[in-house]
Coordinates of C-alpha atoms in Angstrom, one line a residue:
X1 CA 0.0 0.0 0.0
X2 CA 2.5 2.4 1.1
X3 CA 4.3 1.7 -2.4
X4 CA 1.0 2.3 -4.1
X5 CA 0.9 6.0 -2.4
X6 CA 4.3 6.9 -3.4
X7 CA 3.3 6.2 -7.0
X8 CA 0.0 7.7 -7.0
X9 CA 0.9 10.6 -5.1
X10 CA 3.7 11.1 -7.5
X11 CA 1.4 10.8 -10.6
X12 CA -0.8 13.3 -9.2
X13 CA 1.6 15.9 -7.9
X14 CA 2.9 15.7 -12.2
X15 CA -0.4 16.5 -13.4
X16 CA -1.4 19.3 -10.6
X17 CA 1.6 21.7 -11.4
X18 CA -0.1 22.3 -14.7
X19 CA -3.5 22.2 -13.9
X20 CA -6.2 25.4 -12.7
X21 CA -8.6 24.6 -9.4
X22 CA -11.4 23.2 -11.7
X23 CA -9.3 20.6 -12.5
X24 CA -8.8 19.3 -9.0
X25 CA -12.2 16.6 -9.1
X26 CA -10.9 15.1 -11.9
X27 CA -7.2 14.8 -10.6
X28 CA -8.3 13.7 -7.0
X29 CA -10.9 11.0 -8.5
X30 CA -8.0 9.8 -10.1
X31 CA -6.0 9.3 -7.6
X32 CA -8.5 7.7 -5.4
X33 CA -9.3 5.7 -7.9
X34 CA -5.3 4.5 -7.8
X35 CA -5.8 3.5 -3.9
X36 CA -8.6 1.4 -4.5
X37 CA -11.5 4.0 -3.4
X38 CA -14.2 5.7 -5.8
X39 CA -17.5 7.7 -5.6
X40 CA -15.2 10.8 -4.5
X41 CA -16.2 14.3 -3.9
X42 CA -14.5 17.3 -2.7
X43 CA -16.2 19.1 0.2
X44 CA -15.6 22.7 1.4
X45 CA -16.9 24.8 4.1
X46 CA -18.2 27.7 3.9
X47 CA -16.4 30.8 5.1
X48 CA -18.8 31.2 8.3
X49 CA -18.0 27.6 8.4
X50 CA -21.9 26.3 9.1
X51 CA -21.9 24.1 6.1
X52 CA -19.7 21.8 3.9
X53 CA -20.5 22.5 0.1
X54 CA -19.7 20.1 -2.5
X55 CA -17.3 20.4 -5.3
X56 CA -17.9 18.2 -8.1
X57 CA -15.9 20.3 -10.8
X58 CA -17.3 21.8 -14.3
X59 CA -18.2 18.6 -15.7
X60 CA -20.6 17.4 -12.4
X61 CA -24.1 18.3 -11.9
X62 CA -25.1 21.5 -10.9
X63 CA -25.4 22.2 -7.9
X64 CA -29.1 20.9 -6.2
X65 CA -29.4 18.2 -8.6
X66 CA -28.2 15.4 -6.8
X67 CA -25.5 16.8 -4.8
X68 CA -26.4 18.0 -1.2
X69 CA -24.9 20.8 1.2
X70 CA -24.2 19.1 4.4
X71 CA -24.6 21.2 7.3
X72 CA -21.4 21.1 10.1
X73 CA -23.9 20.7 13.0
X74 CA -25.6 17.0 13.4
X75 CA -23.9 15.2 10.7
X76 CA -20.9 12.8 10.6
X77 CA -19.3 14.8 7.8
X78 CA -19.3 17.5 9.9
X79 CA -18.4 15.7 13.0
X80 CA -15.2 14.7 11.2
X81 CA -14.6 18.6 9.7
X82 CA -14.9 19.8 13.3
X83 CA -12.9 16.9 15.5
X84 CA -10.4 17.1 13.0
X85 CA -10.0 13.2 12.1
X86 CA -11.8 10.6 9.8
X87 CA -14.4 8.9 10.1
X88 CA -16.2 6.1 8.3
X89 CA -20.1 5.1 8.1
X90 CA -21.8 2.0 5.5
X91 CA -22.0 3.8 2.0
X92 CA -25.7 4.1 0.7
X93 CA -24.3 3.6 -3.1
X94 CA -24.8 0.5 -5.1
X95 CA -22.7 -2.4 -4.0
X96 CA -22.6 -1.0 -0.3
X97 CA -19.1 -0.3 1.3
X98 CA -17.9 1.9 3.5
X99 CA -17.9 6.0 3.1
X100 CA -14.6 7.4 4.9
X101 CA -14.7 11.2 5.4
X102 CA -11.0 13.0 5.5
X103 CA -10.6 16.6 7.2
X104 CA -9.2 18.7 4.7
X105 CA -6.3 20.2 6.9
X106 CA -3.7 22.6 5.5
X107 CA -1.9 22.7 9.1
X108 CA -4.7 23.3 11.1
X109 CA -6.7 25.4 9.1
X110 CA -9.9 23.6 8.2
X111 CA -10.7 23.8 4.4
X112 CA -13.6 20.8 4.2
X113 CA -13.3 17.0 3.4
X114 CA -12.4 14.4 0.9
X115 CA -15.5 12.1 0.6
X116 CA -14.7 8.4 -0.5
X117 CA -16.3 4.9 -0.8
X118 CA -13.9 1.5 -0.3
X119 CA -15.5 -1.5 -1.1
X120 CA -14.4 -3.2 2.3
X121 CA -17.4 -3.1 4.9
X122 CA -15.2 -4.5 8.0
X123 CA -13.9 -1.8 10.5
X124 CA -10.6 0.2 8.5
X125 CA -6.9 -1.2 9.2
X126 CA -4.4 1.4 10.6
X127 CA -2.2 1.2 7.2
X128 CA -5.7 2.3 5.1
X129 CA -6.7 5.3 7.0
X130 CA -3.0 6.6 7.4
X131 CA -2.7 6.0 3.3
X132 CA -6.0 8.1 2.7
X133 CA -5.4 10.9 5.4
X134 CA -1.8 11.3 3.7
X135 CA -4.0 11.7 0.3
X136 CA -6.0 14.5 1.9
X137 CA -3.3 16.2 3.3
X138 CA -1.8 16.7 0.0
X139 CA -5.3 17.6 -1.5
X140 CA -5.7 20.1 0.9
X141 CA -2.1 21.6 -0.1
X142 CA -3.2 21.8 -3.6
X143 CA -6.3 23.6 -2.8
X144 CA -4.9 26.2 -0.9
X145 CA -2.5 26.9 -3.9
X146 CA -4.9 26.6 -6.7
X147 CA -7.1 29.0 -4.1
X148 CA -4.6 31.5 -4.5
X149 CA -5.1 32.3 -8.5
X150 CA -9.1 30.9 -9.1
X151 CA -12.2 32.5 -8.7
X152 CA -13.3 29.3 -9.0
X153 CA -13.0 28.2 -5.3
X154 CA -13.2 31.7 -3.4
X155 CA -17.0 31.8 -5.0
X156 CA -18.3 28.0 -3.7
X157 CA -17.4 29.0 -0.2
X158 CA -19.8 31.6 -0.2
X159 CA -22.7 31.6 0.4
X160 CA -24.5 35.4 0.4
X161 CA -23.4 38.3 -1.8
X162 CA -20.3 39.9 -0.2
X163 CA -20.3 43.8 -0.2
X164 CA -17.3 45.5 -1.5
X165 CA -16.0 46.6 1.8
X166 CA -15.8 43.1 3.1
X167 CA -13.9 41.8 -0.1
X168 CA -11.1 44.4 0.5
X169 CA -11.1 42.7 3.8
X170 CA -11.0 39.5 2.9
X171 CA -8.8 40.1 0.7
X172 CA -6.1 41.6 2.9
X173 CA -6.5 38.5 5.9
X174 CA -4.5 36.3 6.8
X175 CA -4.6 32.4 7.3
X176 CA -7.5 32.3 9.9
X177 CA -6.1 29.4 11.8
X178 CA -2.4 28.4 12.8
X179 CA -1.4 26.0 15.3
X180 CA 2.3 25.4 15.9
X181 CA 4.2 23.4 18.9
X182 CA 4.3 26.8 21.0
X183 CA 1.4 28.8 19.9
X184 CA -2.3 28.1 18.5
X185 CA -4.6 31.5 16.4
X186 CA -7.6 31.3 15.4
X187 CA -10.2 34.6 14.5
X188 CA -12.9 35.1 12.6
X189 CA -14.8 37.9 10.5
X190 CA -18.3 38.7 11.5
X191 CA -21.0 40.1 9.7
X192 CA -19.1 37.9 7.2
X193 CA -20.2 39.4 4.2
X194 CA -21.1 43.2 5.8
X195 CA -18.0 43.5 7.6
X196 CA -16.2 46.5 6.9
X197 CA -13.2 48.2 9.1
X198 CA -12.8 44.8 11.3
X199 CA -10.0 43.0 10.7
X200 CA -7.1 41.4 11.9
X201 CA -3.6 40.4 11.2
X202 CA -0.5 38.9 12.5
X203 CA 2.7 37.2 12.2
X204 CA 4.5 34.2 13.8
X205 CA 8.0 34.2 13.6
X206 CA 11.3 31.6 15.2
X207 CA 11.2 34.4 18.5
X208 CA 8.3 36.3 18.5
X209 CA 4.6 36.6 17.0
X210 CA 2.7 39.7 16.5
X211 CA -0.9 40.4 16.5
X212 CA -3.0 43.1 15.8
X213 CA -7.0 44.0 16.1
X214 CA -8.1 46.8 13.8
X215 CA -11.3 48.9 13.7
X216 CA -11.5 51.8 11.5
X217 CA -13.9 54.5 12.2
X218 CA -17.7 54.7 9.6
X219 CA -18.8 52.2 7.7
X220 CA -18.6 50.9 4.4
X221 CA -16.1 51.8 2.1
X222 CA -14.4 54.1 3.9
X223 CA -13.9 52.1 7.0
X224 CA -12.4 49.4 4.6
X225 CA -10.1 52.1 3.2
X226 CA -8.8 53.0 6.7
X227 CA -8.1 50.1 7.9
X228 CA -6.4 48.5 5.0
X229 CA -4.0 51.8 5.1
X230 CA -3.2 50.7 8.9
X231 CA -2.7 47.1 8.0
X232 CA -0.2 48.0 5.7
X233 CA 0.7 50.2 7.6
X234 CA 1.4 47.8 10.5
X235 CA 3.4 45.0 8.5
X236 CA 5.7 47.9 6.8
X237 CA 6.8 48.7 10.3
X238 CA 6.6 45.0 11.7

């Protein structure tokens, strides 16, 4: 098995440095597909982080045709997105098996999960889940990069319309979760979509981090004009 991962994990790192975040489905089905899984589906949460929304690429159905948004509380799926570690329940697909849901994790920032049917019903051996979670780790990695030059993903997570003060925001955050050996943050945004001087930002570095809380003055526009000046502002002189 673990020779099997090398290969496949190989094979699919070669075909995502060329490849834009709608490809992802395809290349992660793929590689699933390599490990002896199928049925798979990409899951990510929205940014308020109440529901896990599915992601089955260009070529899937639209969404509300077959494909459901799970919601975090009172489900397993979302069980496993908030604990942080898979879980597996019988698969309700032809053939039967056994669905495994994987956290997304890129450290511990929570993204959503990668959805997949084995065709073993038995309780999961150690050297299966440890094969899949490695899978989702690197999935995760690949969605934060292809996150970083797609519309593509930063439009499934939401949810609402945002307002243009909160995307000059949103835009100018940082990773909302980081958890190292000495020192775990976490924040949030909220009004989510109406925010507009709140905000946040900080840095962790080998002998120090920063943080810093802003509120600019008003609302709308201008607030989100202030306080993007004192972010900058703030990491120029940090």
């Amino acid at each position: 098995m673990v020779d099997r991962l090398g290969q496949v994990l190989r094979a699919l790192l070669a075909v995502a440095h060329r490849s834009t975040a709608d490809d992802l489905p395809h290349i992660v089905a793929s590689a699933v597909d390599g490990l002896g899984g199928n049925n798979t589906l990409i899951y990510l949460s929205d940014i308020q982080q109440r529901v896990l929304i599915p992601f089955p690429g260009p070529d899937g159905p639209a969404l509300g045709q077959w494909l459901d948004v799970l919601p975090i509380e009172a489900t397993l799926a979302g069980r496993s997105y908030q604990r942080g570690e898979p879980l597996y329940q019988a698969a309700e697909v032809p053939g039967g098996g056994t669905r495994l849901w994987l956290p997304l994790l890129d450290g511990s920032q929570r993204l959503g999960l990668l959805s997949l049917v084995l065709s073993d019903t038995g309780p999961l051996g150690e050297e299966v889940l440890s094969t899949f979670v490695t899978l989702a780790s690197v999935v995760a990695s690949l969605i934060v990069t292809k996150t970083l030059y797609s519309d593509t993903l930063v439009r499934l997570r939401r949810v609402e319309q945002m307002g243009l003060a909160a995307e000059m925001q949103w835009g100018l955050l940082p990773p909302l979760e980081l958890e190292t050996a000495r020192i775990s943050v976490a924040g949030a945004l909220e009004p989510a979509y109406d925010v507009a001087g709140d905000s946040l930002d900080y840095a962790v570095d080998n002998h120090a981090a920063s943080l810093a809380i802003f509120d600019g003055m008003g609302h709308g526009l201008q607030s989100a004009q202030l306080s993007a000046v004192a972010i900058t502002a703030y990491r120029s002189a940090r």
